[in-house]
Amino acid sequence: MALYSEKVMDHFRNPRNVGVIEDADGVGEVGNPVCGDIMKIYLKINDAKVIEDVKFETFGCGSAIASSSMATELIKGQPLEEALKLTNKAVTEALDGLPAHKLHCSVLAEEAIKKAVKDYYDKNGIEYDPADFPEDHDCEHCHVH
Ligand code: FES
């Protein structure tokens, strides 16, 4: 069996939603404590708190690029609460799996999205449950080591 699924290869070769949103409503940047790679997510959020547009920049490996691409596809057009429920497991499943030693790459996407939503809440004075937003580099949370 190939190491990477066809979906991973597809999203790696043709990543969706790559780029920057200049007037983003929320921006989240995270670094991967395992490898040092970086991911940045930009969200455009409308008055109904639905994600109208999302873009990402990833300075990381192929699995991180594929995970970011898939994650942005999964949250585009979704209400914020749904985007917050996105887990790295869901992203990995949508990609038909990642090799075990690459699972940590998919955590970047989940954390960057959460951080971008938190940024939006902070900028707009919207209350939230801090438990929904684990601290950066909280490796207890991601269980990937
Ligand atoms: Fe760094 Fe994949 S090796 S995100």
mmCIF file of C-alpha atoms and ligand atoms in Angstrom:
data_model
loop_
_atom_site.group_PDB
_atom_site.id
_atom_site.type_symbol
_atom_site.label_atom_id
_atom_site.label_comp_id
_atom_site.label_asym_id
_atom_site.label_seq_id
_atom_site.Cartn_x
_atom_site.Cartn_y
_atom_site.Cartn_z
ATOM 1 C CA MET A 1 0.000 0.000 0.000
ATOM 2 C CA ALA A 2 1.261 3.476 -0.815
ATOM 3 C CA LEU A 3 2.499 5.508 2.129
ATOM 4 C CA TYR A 4 0.199 8.410 1.247
ATOM 5 C CA SER A 5 -3.413 8.165 0.105
ATOM 6 C CA GLU A 6 -4.499 9.604 -3.220
ATOM 7 C CA LYS A 7 -6.368 12.339 -1.374
ATOM 8 C CA VAL A 8 -3.213 13.384 0.461
ATOM 9 C CA MET A 9 -1.277 13.495 -2.803
ATOM 10 C CA ASP A 10 -4.081 15.441 -4.513
ATOM 11 C CA HIS A 11 -4.278 18.078 -1.768
ATOM 12 C CA PHE A 12 -0.494 18.270 -1.589
ATOM 13 C CA ARG A 13 -0.128 18.808 -5.344
ATOM 14 C CA ASN A 14 -3.170 21.072 -5.729
ATOM 15 C CA PRO A 15 -3.765 22.667 -2.360
ATOM 16 C CA ARG A 16 -7.098 24.490 -2.024
ATOM 17 C CA ASN A 17 -7.439 27.937 -0.454
ATOM 18 C CA VAL A 18 -3.760 28.864 -0.402
ATOM 19 C CA GLY A 19 -3.053 32.545 0.164
ATOM 20 C CA VAL A 20 -3.760 35.524 2.342
ATOM 21 C CA ILE A 21 -6.967 37.432 3.171
ATOM 22 C CA GLU A 22 -5.808 41.022 3.604
ATOM 23 C CA ASP A 23 -8.849 42.183 5.600
ATOM 24 C CA ALA A 24 -9.306 38.929 7.528
ATOM 25 C CA ASP A 25 -11.599 38.971 10.578
ATOM 26 C CA GLY A 26 -9.471 36.398 12.371
ATOM 27 C CA VAL A 27 -5.898 35.223 11.918
ATOM 28 C CA GLY A 28 -4.241 32.283 13.648
ATOM 29 C CA GLU A 29 -0.620 31.245 13.454
ATOM 30 C CA VAL A 30 0.839 28.179 15.116
ATOM 31 C CA GLY A 31 4.178 26.439 15.134
ATOM 32 C CA ASN A 32 4.515 22.699 15.381
ATOM 33 C CA PRO A 33 6.527 21.847 18.508
ATOM 34 C CA VAL A 34 7.574 18.542 16.959
ATOM 35 C CA CYS A 35 9.215 19.818 13.778
ATOM 36 C CA GLY A 36 9.186 23.633 13.885
ATOM 37 C CA ASP A 37 6.906 24.032 10.850
ATOM 38 C CA ILE A 38 4.467 26.958 10.773
ATOM 39 C CA MET A 39 0.880 27.401 9.610
ATOM 40 C CA LYS A 40 -1.195 30.563 9.309
ATOM 41 C CA ILE A 41 -4.970 30.630 8.760
ATOM 42 C CA TYR A 42 -7.045 33.648 7.678
ATOM 43 C CA LEU A 43 -10.819 33.742 8.201
ATOM 44 C CA LYS A 44 -13.481 36.008 6.712
ATOM 45 C CA ILE A 45 -16.522 35.796 8.969
ATOM 46 C CA ASN A 46 -19.941 37.302 8.217
ATOM 47 C CA ASP A 47 -22.530 38.748 10.594
ATOM 48 C CA ALA A 48 -24.213 35.370 10.982
ATOM 49 C CA LYS A 49 -20.852 34.025 12.274
ATOM 50 C CA VAL A 50 -20.398 31.849 9.234
ATOM 51 C CA ILE A 51 -16.978 31.378 7.638
ATOM 52 C CA GLU A 52 -17.372 33.001 4.243
ATOM 53 C CA ASP A 53 -13.803 32.549 3.163
ATOM 54 C CA VAL A 54 -10.661 30.944 4.458
ATOM 55 C CA LYS A 55 -7.067 30.936 3.239
ATOM 56 C CA PHE A 56 -3.881 29.434 4.572
ATOM 57 C CA GLU A 57 -0.127 29.677 4.300
ATOM 58 C CA THR A 58 1.940 26.731 5.445
ATOM 59 C CA PHE A 59 5.682 26.592 5.770
ATOM 60 C CA GLY A 60 5.792 22.902 6.353
ATOM 61 C CA CYS A 61 5.857 19.413 4.982
ATOM 62 C CA GLY A 62 3.557 17.853 2.409
ATOM 63 C CA SER A 63 1.296 16.360 5.068
ATOM 64 C CA ALA A 64 0.880 19.770 6.685
ATOM 65 C CA ILE A 65 -0.031 21.281 3.320
ATOM 66 C CA ALA A 66 -2.536 18.501 2.570
ATOM 67 C CA SER A 67 -4.014 18.802 6.090
ATOM 68 C CA SER A 68 -4.379 22.583 5.799
ATOM 69 C CA SER A 69 -5.982 22.283 2.397
ATOM 70 C CA MET A 70 -8.479 19.662 3.567
ATOM 71 C CA ALA A 71 -9.205 21.521 6.813
ATOM 72 C CA THR A 72 -10.013 24.751 4.961
ATOM 73 C CA GLU A 73 -12.346 22.826 2.644
ATOM 74 C CA LEU A 74 -14.110 21.313 5.658
ATOM 75 C CA ILE A 75 -14.758 24.635 7.434
ATOM 76 C CA LYS A 76 -15.559 26.877 4.461
ATOM 77 C CA GLY A 77 -19.220 27.909 4.613
ATOM 78 C CA GLN A 78 -19.602 26.484 8.123
ATOM 79 C CA PRO A 79 -20.750 28.305 11.267
ATOM 80 C CA LEU A 80 -17.931 29.094 13.706
ATOM 81 C CA GLU A 81 -19.168 26.547 16.260
ATOM 82 C CA GLU A 82 -18.813 23.803 13.675
ATOM 83 C CA ALA A 83 -15.309 24.956 12.731
ATOM 84 C CA LEU A 84 -14.309 24.797 16.394
ATOM 85 C CA LYS A 85 -15.353 21.149 16.521
ATOM 86 C CA LEU A 86 -12.948 20.211 13.744
ATOM 87 C CA THR A 87 -10.340 17.812 15.087
ATOM 88 C CA ASN A 88 -7.101 16.651 13.560
ATOM 89 C CA LYS A 89 -8.683 13.191 13.560
ATOM 90 C CA ALA A 90 -11.497 14.419 11.303
ATOM 91 C CA VAL A 91 -8.977 16.052 8.969
ATOM 92 C CA THR A 92 -6.903 12.870 8.857
ATOM 93 C CA GLU A 93 -9.974 10.742 8.158
ATOM 94 C CA ALA A 94 -11.077 13.079 5.384
ATOM 95 C CA LEU A 95 -7.638 12.556 3.827
ATOM 96 C CA ASP A 96 -8.073 8.755 4.054
ATOM 97 C CA GLY A 97 -5.362 8.638 6.691
ATOM 98 C CA LEU A 98 -1.787 9.782 7.262
ATOM 99 C CA PRO A 99 1.210 7.672 8.258
ATOM 100 C CA ALA A 100 1.504 7.497 12.062
ATOM 101 C CA HIS A 101 4.689 9.554 12.165
ATOM 102 C CA LYS A 102 2.908 12.303 10.191
ATOM 103 C CA LEU A 103 -0.182 12.605 12.375
ATOM 104 C CA HIS A 104 1.361 15.510 14.265
ATOM 105 C CA CYS A 105 1.304 17.528 11.026
ATOM 106 C CA SER A 106 -2.510 17.502 10.961
ATOM 107 C CA VAL A 107 -2.650 18.990 14.459
ATOM 108 C CA LEU A 108 -1.355 22.262 13.036
ATOM 109 C CA ALA A 109 -4.523 22.815 11.021
ATOM 110 C CA GLU A 110 -6.844 22.218 13.972
ATOM 111 C CA GLU A 111 -4.861 24.546 16.222
ATOM 112 C CA ALA A 112 -4.454 27.325 13.652
ATOM 113 C CA ILE A 113 -8.211 27.373 12.977
ATOM 114 C CA LYS A 114 -8.978 27.544 16.702
ATOM 115 C CA LYS A 115 -6.499 30.369 17.121
ATOM 116 C CA ALA A 116 -8.009 32.321 14.226
ATOM 117 C CA VAL A 117 -11.505 31.965 15.707
ATOM 118 C CA LYS A 118 -10.187 33.097 19.102
ATOM 119 C CA ASP A 119 -8.581 36.099 17.417
ATOM 120 C CA TYR A 120 -11.958 36.994 15.911
ATOM 121 C CA TYR A 121 -13.697 36.639 19.302
ATOM 122 C CA ASP A 122 -11.023 38.749 21.013
ATOM 123 C CA LYS A 123 -11.169 41.500 18.382
ATOM 124 C CA ASN A 124 -14.947 41.705 18.616
ATOM 125 C CA GLY A 125 -15.294 41.400 22.379
ATOM 126 C CA ILE A 126 -17.270 38.149 22.058
ATOM 127 C CA GLU A 127 -17.258 35.955 25.161
ATOM 128 C CA TYR A 128 -16.086 32.361 24.898
ATOM 129 C CA ASP A 129 -15.167 29.407 27.015
ATOM 130 C CA PRO A 130 -11.358 29.407 27.384
ATOM 131 C CA ALA A 131 -11.540 25.599 27.611
ATOM 132 C CA ASP A 132 -12.336 25.588 23.881
ATOM 133 C CA PHE A 133 -8.923 27.087 23.180
ATOM 134 C CA PRO A 134 -6.045 25.079 24.600
ATOM 135 C CA GLU A 135 -2.785 26.952 24.986
ATOM 136 C CA ASP A 136 -0.182 26.802 22.251
ATOM 137 C CA HIS A 137 2.229 23.934 22.387
ATOM 138 C CA ASP A 138 0.090 22.128 24.877
ATOM 139 C CA CYS A 139 1.388 18.698 24.040
ATOM 140 C CA GLU A 140 -0.885 17.040 26.601
ATOM 141 C CA HIS A 141 -3.682 18.221 24.373
ATOM 142 C CA CYS A 142 -2.435 16.886 21.085
ATOM 143 C CA HIS A 143 -0.976 13.554 22.232
ATOM 144 C CA VAL A 144 1.223 13.291 19.224
ATOM 145 C CA HIS A 145 4.663 12.721 20.679
HETATM 146 FE FE1 FES B 1 6.367 19.495 10.271
HETATM 147 FE FE2 FES B 1 4.809 17.838 9.031
HETATM 148 S S1 FES B 1 6.907 17.532 9.522
HETATM 149 S S2 FES B 1 4.260 19.720 9.929
#
